[in-house]
PDB file of C-alpha atoms in Angstrom:
ATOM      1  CA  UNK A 186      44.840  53.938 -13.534  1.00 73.00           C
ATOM      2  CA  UNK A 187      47.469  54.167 -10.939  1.00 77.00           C
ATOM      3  CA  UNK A 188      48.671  50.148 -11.590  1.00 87.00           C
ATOM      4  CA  UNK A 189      48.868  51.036 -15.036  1.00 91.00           C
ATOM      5  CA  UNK A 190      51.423  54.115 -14.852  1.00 92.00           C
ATOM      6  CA  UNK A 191      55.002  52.197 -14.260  1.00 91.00           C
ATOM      7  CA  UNK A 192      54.435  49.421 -16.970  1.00 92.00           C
ATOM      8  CA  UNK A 193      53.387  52.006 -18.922  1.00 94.00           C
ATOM      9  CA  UNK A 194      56.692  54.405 -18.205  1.00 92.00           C
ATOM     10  CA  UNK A 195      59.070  51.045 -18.310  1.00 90.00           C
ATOM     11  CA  UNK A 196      57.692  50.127 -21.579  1.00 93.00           C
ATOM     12  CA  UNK A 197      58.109  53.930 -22.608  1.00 93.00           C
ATOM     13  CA  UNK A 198      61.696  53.780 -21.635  1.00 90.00           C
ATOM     14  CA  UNK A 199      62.498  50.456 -23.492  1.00 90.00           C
ATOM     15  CA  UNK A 200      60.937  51.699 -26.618  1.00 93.00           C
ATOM     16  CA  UNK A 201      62.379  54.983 -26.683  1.00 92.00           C
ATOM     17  CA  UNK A 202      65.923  53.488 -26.067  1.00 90.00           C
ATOM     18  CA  UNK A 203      65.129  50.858 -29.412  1.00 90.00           C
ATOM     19  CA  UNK A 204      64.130  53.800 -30.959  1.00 92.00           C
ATOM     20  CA  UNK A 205      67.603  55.663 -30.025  1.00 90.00           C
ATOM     21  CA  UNK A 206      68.877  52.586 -31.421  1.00 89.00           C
ATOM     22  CA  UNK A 207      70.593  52.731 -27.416  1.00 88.00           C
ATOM     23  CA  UNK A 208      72.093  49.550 -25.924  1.00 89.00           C
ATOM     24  CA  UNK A 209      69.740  49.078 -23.107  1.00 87.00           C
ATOM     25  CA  UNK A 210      71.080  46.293 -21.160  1.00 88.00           C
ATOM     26  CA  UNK A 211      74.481  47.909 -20.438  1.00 89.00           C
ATOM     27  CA  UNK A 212      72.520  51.570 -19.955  1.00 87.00           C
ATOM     28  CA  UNK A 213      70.743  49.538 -17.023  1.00 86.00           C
ATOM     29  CA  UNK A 214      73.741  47.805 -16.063  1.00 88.00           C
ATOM     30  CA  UNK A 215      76.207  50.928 -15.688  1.00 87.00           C
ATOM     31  CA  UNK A 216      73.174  52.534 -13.953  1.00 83.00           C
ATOM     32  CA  UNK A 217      73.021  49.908 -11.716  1.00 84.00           C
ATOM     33  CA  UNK A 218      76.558  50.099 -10.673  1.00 84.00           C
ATOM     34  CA  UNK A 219      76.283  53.964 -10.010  1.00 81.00           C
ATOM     35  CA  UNK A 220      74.002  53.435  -7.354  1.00 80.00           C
ATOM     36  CA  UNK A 221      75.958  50.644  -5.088  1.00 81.00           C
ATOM     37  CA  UNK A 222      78.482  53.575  -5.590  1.00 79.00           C
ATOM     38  CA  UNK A 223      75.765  55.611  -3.934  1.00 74.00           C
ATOM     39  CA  UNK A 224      75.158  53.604  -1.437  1.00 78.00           C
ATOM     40  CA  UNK A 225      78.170  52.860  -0.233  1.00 80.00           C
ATOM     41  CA  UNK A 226      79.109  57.286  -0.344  1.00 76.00           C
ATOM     42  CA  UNK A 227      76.102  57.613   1.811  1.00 74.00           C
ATOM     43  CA  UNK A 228      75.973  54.540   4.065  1.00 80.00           C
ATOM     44  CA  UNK A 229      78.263  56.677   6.990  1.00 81.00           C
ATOM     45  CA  UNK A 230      75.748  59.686   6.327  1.00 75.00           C
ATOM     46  CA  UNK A 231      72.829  57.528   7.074  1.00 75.00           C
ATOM     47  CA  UNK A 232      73.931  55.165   9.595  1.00 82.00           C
ATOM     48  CA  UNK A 233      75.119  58.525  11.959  1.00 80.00           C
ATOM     49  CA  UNK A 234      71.544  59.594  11.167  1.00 75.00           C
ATOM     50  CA  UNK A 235      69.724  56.634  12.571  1.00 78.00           C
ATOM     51  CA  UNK A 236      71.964  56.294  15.677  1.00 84.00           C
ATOM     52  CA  UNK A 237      71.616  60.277  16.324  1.00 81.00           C
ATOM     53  CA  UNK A 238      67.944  59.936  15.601  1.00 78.00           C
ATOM     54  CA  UNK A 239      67.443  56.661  18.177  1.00 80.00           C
ATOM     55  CA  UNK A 240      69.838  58.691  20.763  1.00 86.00           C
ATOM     56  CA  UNK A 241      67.403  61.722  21.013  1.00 82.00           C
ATOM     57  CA  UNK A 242      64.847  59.674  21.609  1.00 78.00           C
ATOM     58  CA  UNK A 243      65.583  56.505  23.933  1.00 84.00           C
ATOM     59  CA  UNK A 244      67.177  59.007  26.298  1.00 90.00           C
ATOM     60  CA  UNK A 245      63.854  61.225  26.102  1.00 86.00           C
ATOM     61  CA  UNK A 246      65.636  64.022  24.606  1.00 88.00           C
ATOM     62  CA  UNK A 247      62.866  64.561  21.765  1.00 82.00           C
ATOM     63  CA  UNK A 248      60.430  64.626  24.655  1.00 85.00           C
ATOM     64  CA  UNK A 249      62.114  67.192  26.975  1.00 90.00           C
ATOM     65  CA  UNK A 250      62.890  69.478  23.563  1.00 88.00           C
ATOM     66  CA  UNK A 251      59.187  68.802  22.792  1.00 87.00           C
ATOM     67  CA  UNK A 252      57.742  70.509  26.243  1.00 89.00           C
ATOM     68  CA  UNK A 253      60.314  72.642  26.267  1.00 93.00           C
ATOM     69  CA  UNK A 254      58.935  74.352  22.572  1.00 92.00           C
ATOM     70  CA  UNK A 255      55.233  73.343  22.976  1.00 91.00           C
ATOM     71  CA  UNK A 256      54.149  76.935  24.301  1.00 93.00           C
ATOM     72  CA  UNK A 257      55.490  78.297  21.052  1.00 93.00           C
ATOM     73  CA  UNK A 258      54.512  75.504  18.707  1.00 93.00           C
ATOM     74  CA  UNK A 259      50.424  76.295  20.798  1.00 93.00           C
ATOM     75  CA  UNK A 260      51.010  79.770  20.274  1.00 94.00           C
ATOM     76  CA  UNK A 261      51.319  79.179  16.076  1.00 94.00           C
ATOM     77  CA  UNK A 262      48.177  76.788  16.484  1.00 93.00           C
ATOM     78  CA  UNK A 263      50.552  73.523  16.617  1.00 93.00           C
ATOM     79  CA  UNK A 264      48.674  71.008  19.875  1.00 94.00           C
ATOM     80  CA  UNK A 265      51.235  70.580  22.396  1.00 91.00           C
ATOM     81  CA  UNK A 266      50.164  66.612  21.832  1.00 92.00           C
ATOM     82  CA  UNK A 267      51.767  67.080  18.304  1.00 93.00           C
ATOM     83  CA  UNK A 268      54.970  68.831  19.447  1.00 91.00           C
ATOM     84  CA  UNK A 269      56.809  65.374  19.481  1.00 89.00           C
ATOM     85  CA  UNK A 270      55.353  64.660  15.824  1.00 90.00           C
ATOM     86  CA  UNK A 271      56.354  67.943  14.129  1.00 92.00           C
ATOM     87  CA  UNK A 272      60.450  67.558  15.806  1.00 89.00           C
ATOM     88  CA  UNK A 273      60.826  63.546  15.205  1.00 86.00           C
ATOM     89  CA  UNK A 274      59.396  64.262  11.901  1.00 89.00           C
ATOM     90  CA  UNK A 275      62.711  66.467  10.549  1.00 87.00           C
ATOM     91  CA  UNK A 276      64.712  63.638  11.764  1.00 83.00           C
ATOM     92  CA  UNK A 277      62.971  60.144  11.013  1.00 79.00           C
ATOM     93  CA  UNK A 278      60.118  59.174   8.752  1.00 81.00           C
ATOM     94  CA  UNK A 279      59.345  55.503   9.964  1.00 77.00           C
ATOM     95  CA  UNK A 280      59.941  57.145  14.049  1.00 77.00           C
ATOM     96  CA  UNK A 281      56.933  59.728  13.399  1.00 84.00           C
ATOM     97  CA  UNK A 282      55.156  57.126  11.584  1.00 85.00           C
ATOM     98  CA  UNK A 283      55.109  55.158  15.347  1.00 83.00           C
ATOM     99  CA  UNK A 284      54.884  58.263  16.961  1.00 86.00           C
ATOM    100  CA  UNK A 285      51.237  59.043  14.944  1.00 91.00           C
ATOM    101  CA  UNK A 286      50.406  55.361  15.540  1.00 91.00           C
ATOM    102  CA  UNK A 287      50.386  56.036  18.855  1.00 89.00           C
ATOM    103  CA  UNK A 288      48.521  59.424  19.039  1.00 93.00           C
ATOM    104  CA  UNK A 289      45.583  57.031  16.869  1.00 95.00           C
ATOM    105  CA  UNK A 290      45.819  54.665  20.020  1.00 94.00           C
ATOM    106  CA  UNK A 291      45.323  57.243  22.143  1.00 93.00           C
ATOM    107  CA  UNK A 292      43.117  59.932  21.027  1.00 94.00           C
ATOM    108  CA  UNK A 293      41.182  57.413  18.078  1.00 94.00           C
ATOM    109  CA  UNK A 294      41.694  57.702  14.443  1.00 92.00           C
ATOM    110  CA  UNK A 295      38.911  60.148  13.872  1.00 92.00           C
ATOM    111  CA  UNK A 296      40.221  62.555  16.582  1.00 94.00           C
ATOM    112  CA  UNK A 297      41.617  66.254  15.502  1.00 95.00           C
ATOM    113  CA  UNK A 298      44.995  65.239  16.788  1.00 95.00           C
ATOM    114  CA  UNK A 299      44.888  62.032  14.460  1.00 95.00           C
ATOM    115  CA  UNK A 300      43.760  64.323  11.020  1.00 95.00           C
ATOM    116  CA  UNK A 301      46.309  66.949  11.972  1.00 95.00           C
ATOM    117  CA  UNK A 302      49.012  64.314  12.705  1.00 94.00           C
ATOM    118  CA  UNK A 303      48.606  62.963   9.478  1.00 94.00           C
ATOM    119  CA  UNK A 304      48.386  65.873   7.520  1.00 94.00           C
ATOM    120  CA  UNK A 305      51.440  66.967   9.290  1.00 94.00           C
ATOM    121  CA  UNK A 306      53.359  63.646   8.656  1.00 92.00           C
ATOM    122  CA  UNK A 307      51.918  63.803   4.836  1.00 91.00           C
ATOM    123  CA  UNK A 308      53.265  67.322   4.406  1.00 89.00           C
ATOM    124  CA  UNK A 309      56.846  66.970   5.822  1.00 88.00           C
ATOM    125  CA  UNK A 310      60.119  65.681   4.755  1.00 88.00           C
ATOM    126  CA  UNK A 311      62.938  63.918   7.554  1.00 86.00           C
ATOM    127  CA  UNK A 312      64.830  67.062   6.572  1.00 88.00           C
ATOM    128  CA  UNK A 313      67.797  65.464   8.186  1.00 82.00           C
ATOM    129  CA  UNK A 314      68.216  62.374   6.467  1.00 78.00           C
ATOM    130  CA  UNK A 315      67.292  63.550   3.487  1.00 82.00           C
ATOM    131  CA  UNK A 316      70.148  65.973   3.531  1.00 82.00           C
ATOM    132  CA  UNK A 317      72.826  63.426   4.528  1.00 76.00           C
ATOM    133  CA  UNK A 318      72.053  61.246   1.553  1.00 76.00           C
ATOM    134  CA  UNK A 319      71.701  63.927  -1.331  1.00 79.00           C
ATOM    135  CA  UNK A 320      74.525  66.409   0.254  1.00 78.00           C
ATOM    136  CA  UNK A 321      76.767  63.168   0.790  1.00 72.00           C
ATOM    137  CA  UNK A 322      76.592  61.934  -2.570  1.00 71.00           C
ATOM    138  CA  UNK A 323      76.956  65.553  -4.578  1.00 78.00           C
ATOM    139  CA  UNK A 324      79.925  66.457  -1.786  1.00 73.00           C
ATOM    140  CA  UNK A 325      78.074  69.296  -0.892  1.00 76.00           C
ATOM    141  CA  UNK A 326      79.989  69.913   2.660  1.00 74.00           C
ATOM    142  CA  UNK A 327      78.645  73.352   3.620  1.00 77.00           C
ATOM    143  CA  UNK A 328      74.353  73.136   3.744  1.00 75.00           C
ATOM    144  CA  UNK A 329      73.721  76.651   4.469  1.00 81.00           C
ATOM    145  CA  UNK A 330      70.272  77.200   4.153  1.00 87.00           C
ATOM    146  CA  UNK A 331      69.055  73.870   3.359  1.00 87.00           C
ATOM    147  CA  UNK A 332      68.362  72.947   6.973  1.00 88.00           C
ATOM    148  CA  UNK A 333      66.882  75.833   7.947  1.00 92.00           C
ATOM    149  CA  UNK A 334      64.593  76.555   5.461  1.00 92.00           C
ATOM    150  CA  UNK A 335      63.273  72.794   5.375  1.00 91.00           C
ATOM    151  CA  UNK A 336      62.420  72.978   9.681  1.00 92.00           C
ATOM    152  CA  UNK A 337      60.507  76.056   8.839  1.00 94.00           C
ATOM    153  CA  UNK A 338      59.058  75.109   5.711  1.00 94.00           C
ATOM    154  CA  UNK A 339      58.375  71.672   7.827  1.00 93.00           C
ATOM    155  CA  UNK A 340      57.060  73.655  10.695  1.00 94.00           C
ATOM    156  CA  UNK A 341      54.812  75.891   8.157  1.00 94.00           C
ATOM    157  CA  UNK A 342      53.363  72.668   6.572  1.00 94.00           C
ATOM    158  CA  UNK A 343      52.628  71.718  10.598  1.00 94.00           C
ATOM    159  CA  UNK A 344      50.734  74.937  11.186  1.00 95.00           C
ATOM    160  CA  UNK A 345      48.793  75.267   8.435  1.00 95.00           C
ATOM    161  CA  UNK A 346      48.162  71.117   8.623  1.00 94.00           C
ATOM    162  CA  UNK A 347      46.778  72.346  12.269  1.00 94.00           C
ATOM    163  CA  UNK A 348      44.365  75.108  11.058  1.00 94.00           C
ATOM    164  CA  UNK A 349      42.914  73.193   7.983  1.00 94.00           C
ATOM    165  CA  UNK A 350      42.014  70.127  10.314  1.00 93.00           C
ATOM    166  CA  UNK A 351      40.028  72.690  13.072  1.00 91.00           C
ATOM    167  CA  UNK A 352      38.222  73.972   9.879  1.00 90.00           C
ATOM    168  CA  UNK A 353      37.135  70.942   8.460  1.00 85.00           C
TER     169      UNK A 353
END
């Protein structure tokens, strides 16, 4: 069903557009200008993203921050092994991704830490990055709550991740 839904939505589009009697080729074409326009807004946004993100953790930053919280993160039923995980994962998608591919190497696949990693990478967003390329392209300069509420919604999503994968 799944390899059927985009053809199915494209074709959708087109025929709604002929139906609109809609100029399609120059809707898609002035649509596909607007986003190199998007790109190029956001490119400084997510370029001081990655290098922030690879500074915290080649100089073992995200590790240090990692011990330093793990007594609170066990305390809300969050494995000090998954401390790493649940901070790298507000920051960096693909750098948690590694991060869970190395808690399979070490405690298996099948492994409580494994299931809860996953669930935890599953249920939460690189709050971070997210918010430099959406805030950069609407000129939203002053975030507020955004950033807060995603860590704890983030860190929410990691707890209850935690105590769904010890009851199953």
């Amino acid at each position: 069903m799944s390899q059927y839904i985009l053809p199915i939505m494209i074709i959708s589009i087109l025929l709604y557009g002929l139906l609109k009697r809609k100029n399609i080729y120059n809707a898609f074409v002035v649509g596909s200008k607007s986003s190199f326009d998007l790109v190029l807004t956001s490119l400084p946004y997510i370029v001081a993203i990655f290098v922030a993100v690879e500074v915290f953790n080649v100089s073992g930053l995200s590790m240090v921050f990692a011990d330093f919280v793990s007594p609170v993160f066990e305390f809300f039923g969050v494995p000090k092994e998954l401390s790493q995980l649940v901070i790298l994962k507000n920051f960096t998608g693909c750098g948690s991704l590694a991060l869970l591919e190395d808690i399979f190497a070490t405690y298996g696949v099948d492994s409580y830490l494994a299931r809860a990693g996953c669930c935890i990478a599953g249920c939460s967003e690189a709050i971070f990055y997210i918010t430099a390329v959406y805030f950069s392209k609407t000129k939203v300069t002053k975030f507020r709550y955004a950033i807060p509420v995603g860590v704890l919604a983030n860190f929410v999503g990691a707890m209850v991740s935690c105590l769904i994968c010890k009851i199953i």
